[in-house]
Short mmCIF file of C-alpha atoms in Angstrom, two decimals:
data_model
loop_
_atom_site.label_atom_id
_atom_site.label_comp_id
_atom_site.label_asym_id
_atom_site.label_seq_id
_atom_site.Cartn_x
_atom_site.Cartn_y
_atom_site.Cartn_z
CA UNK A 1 2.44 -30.21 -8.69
CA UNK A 2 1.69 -32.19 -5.37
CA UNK A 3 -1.41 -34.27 -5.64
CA UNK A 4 -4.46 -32.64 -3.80
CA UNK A 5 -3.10 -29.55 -4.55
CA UNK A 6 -5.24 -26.49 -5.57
CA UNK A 7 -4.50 -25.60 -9.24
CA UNK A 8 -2.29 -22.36 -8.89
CA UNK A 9 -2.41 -19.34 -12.15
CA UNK A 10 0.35 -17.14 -12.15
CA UNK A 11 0.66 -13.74 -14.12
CA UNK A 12 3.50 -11.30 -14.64
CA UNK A 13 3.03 -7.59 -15.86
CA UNK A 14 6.27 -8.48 -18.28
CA UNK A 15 8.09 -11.10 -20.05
CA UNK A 16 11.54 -10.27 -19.10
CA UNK A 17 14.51 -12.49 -17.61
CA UNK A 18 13.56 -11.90 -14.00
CA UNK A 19 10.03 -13.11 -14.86
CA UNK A 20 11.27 -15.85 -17.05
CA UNK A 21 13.72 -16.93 -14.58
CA UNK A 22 10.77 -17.01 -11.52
CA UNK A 23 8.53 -18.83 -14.12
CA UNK A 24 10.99 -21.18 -14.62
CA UNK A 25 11.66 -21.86 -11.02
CA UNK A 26 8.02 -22.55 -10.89
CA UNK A 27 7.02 -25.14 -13.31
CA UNK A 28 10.87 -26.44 -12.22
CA UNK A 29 9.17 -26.78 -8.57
CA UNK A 30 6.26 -28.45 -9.49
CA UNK A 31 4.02 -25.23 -8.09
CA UNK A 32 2.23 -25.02 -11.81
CA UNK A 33 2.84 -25.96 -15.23
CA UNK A 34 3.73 -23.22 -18.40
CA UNK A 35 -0.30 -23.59 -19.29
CA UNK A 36 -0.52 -22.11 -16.16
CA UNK A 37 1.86 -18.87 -16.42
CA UNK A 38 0.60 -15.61 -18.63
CA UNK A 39 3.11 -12.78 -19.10
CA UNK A 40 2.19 -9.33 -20.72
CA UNK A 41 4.83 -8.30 -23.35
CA UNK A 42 4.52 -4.86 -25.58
CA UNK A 43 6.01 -6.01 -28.65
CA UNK A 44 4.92 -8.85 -31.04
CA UNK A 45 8.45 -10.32 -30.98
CA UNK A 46 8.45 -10.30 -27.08
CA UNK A 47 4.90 -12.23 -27.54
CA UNK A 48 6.51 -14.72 -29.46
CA UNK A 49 9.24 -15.63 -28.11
CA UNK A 50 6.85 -16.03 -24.52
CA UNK A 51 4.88 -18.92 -26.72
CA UNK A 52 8.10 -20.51 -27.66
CA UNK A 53 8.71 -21.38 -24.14
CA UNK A 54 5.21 -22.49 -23.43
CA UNK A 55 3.96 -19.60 -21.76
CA UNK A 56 0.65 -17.83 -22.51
CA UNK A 57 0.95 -14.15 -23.28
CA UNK A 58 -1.34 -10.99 -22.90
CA UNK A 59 -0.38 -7.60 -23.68
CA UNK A 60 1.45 -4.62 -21.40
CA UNK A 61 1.78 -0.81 -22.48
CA UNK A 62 4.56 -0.70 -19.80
CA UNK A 63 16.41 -15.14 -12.38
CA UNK A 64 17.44 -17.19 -11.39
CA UNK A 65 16.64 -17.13 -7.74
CA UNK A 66 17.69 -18.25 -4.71
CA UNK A 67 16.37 -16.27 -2.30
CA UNK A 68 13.24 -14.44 -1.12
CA UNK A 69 11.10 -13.12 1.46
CA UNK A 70 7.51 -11.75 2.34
CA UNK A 71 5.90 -10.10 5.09
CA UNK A 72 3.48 -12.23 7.09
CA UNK A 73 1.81 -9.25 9.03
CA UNK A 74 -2.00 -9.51 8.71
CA UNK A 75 -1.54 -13.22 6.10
CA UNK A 76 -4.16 -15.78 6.70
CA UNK A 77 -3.33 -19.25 7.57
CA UNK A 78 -4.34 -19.94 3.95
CA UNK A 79 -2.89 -16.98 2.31
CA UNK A 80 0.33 -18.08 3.73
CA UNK A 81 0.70 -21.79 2.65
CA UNK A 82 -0.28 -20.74 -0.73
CA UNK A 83 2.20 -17.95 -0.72
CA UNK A 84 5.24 -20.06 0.70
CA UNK A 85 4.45 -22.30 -1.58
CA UNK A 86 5.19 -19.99 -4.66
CA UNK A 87 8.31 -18.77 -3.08
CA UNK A 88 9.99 -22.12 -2.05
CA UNK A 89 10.16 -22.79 -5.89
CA UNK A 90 12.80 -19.28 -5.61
CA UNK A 91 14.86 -20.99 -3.00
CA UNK A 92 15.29 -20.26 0.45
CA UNK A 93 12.55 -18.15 1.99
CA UNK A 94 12.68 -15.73 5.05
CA UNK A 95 9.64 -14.13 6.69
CA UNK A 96 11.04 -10.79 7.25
CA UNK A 97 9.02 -7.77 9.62
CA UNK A 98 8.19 -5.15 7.06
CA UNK A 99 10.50 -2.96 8.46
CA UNK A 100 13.35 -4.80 7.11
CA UNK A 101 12.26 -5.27 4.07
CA UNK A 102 14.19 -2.18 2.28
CA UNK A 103 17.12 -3.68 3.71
CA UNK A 104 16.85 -7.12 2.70
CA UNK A 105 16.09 -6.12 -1.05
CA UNK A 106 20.11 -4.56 -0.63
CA UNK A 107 21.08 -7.06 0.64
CA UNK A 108 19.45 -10.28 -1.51
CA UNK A 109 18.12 -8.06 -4.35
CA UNK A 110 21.54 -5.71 -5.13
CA UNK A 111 24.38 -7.83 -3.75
CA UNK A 112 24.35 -10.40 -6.57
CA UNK A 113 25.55 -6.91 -8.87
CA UNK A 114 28.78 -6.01 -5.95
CA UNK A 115 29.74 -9.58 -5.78
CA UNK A 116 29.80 -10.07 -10.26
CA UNK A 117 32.14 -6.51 -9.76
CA UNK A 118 34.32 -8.06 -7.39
CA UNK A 119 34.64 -11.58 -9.04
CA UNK A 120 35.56 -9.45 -12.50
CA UNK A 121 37.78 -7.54 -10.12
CA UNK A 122 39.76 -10.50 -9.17
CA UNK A 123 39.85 -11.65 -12.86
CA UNK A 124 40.96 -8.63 -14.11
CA UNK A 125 43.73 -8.75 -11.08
CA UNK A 126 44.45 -12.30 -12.14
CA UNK A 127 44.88 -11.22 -15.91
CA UNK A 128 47.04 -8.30 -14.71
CA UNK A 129 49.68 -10.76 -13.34
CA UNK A 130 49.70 -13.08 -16.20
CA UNK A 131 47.33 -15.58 -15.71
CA UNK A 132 45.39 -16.49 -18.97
CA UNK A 133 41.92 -15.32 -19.04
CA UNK A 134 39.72 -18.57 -19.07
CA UNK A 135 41.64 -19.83 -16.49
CA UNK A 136 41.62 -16.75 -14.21
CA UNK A 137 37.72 -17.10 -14.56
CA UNK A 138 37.53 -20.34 -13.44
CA UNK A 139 39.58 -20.42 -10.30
CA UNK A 140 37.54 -17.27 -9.39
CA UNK A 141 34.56 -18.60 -9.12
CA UNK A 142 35.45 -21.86 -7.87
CA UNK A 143 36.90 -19.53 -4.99
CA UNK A 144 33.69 -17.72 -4.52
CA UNK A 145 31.45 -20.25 -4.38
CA UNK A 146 33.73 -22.63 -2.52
CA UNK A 147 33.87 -19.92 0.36
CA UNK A 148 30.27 -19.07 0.37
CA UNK A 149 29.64 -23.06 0.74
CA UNK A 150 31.94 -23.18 3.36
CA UNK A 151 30.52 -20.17 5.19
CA UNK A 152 26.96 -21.97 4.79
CA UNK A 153 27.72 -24.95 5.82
CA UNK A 154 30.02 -24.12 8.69
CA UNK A 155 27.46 -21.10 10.07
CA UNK A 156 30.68 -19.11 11.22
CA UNK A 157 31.53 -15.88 10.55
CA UNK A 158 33.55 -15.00 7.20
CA UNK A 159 36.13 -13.19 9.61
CA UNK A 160 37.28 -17.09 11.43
CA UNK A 161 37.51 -17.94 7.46
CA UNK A 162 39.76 -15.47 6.54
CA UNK A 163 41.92 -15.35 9.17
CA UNK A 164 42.27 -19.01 8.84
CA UNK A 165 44.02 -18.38 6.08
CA UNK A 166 45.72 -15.12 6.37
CA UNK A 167 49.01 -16.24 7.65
CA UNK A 168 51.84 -13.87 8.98
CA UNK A 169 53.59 -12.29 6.18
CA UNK A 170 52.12 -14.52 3.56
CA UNK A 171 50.62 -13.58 0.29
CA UNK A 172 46.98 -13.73 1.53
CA UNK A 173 47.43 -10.35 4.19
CA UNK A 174 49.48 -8.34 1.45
CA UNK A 175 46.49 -8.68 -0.49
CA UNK A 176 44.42 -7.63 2.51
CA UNK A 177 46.00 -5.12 3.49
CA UNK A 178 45.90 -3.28 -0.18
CA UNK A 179 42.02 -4.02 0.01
CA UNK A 180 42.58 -1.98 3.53
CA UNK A 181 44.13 1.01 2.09
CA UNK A 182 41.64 1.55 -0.48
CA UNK A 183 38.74 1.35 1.88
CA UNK A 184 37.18 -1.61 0.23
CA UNK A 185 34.87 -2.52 3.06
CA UNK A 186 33.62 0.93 3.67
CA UNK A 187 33.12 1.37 -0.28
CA UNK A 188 31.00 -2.17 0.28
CA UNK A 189 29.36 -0.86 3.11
CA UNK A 190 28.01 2.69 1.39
CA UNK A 191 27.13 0.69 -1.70
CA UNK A 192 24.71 -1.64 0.42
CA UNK A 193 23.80 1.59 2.34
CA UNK A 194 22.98 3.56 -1.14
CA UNK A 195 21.24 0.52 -2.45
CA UNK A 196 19.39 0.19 0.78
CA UNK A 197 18.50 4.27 0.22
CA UNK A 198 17.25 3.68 -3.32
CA UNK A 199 14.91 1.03 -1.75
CA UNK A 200 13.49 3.41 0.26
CA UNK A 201 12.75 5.98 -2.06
CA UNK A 202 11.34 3.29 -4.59
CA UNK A 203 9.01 2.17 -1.73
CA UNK A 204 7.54 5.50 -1.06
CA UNK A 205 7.08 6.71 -4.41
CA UNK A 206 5.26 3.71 -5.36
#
């Protein structure tokens, strides 16, 4: 915790892994230490195994992260360093116009599901044409987060990537174009889109 700092108490109605993972990013950031985090749980075993980790616990009858956001429309000066200073422990943080934020919770909140699908995609592809399973895992993810490092640090589009690499009648545009012919951009596109929906819906019937 930086010194000078106001002390900071942090509850969460629930003591499951997205909790656990944002309380961890906390105390990880310095923001506040486990004395400071409660979390409700429902059963006795969810209670205890809160305690084990340091945590205080209440009662409820009802990850990591990398990324957030909030809406600063209407924050305080004050309201706002304290509440930037909760979320940088997350990650990166945006300050997003409300009326984006439906489609940032697609986009930040649901993607991490479409791209786990596609990297078990491209093991399962990788398994299909012989390639042992451990090893199939590994050089998928080292792809995936080799380009999305490259895309971040570069700050060019993924299409100057790809067709970097795509060379004429090479192995890397065969792919593509079977990717093409089973619409896997649109089917992308209508998941973020039905995600995006969903959002909505949740937003207006809570």
């Amino acid at each position: 915790m930086t010194e000078g700092s106001p002390k900071i108490k942090v509850g969460f109605l629930g003591g499951g892994k997205i909790a656990k993972a944002m309380a961890e990013a906390l105390v990880r950031g310095g923001v506040c230490s486990p004395d400071d985090i409660c979390m409700s749980a429902r059963t006795e075993e969810s209670r205890q195994a809160i305690r084990a980790q340091g945590y205080s616990v209440g009662t409820n009858d009802e990850a990591s992260l990398r990324s957030t956001c909030y809406c600063e429309d209407g924050l305080s000066d004050e309201l706002r360093e304290l509440l930037l200073r909760l979320l940088r422990a997350f990650g990166i943080v945006h300050s997003v116009p409300e009326m984006y934020f439906d489609a940032y919770c697609a986009v930040s909140g649901s993607s991490p599901a479409f791209v786990c699908t596609f990297i078990e995609a491209l093991i399962d592809g990788a398994v299909r044409c012989g390639l042992p399973r451990k090893l199939a895992t590994e050089a998928a993810l080292q792809s995936v987060r080799g380009t999305a490092t490259l895309l971040q640090s570069k700050g060019i589009h993924p299409a100057l990537i790809r067709d970097d690499i795509t060379t004429p009648g090479g192995i890397s545009i065969a792919g593509l174009m079977a990717m093409e012919a089973r619409a896997f951009r649109a089917a992308v596109a209508d998941a973020m889109e039905a995600a995006y929906e969903r959002s909505v819906k949740m937003t207006t019937e809570f």
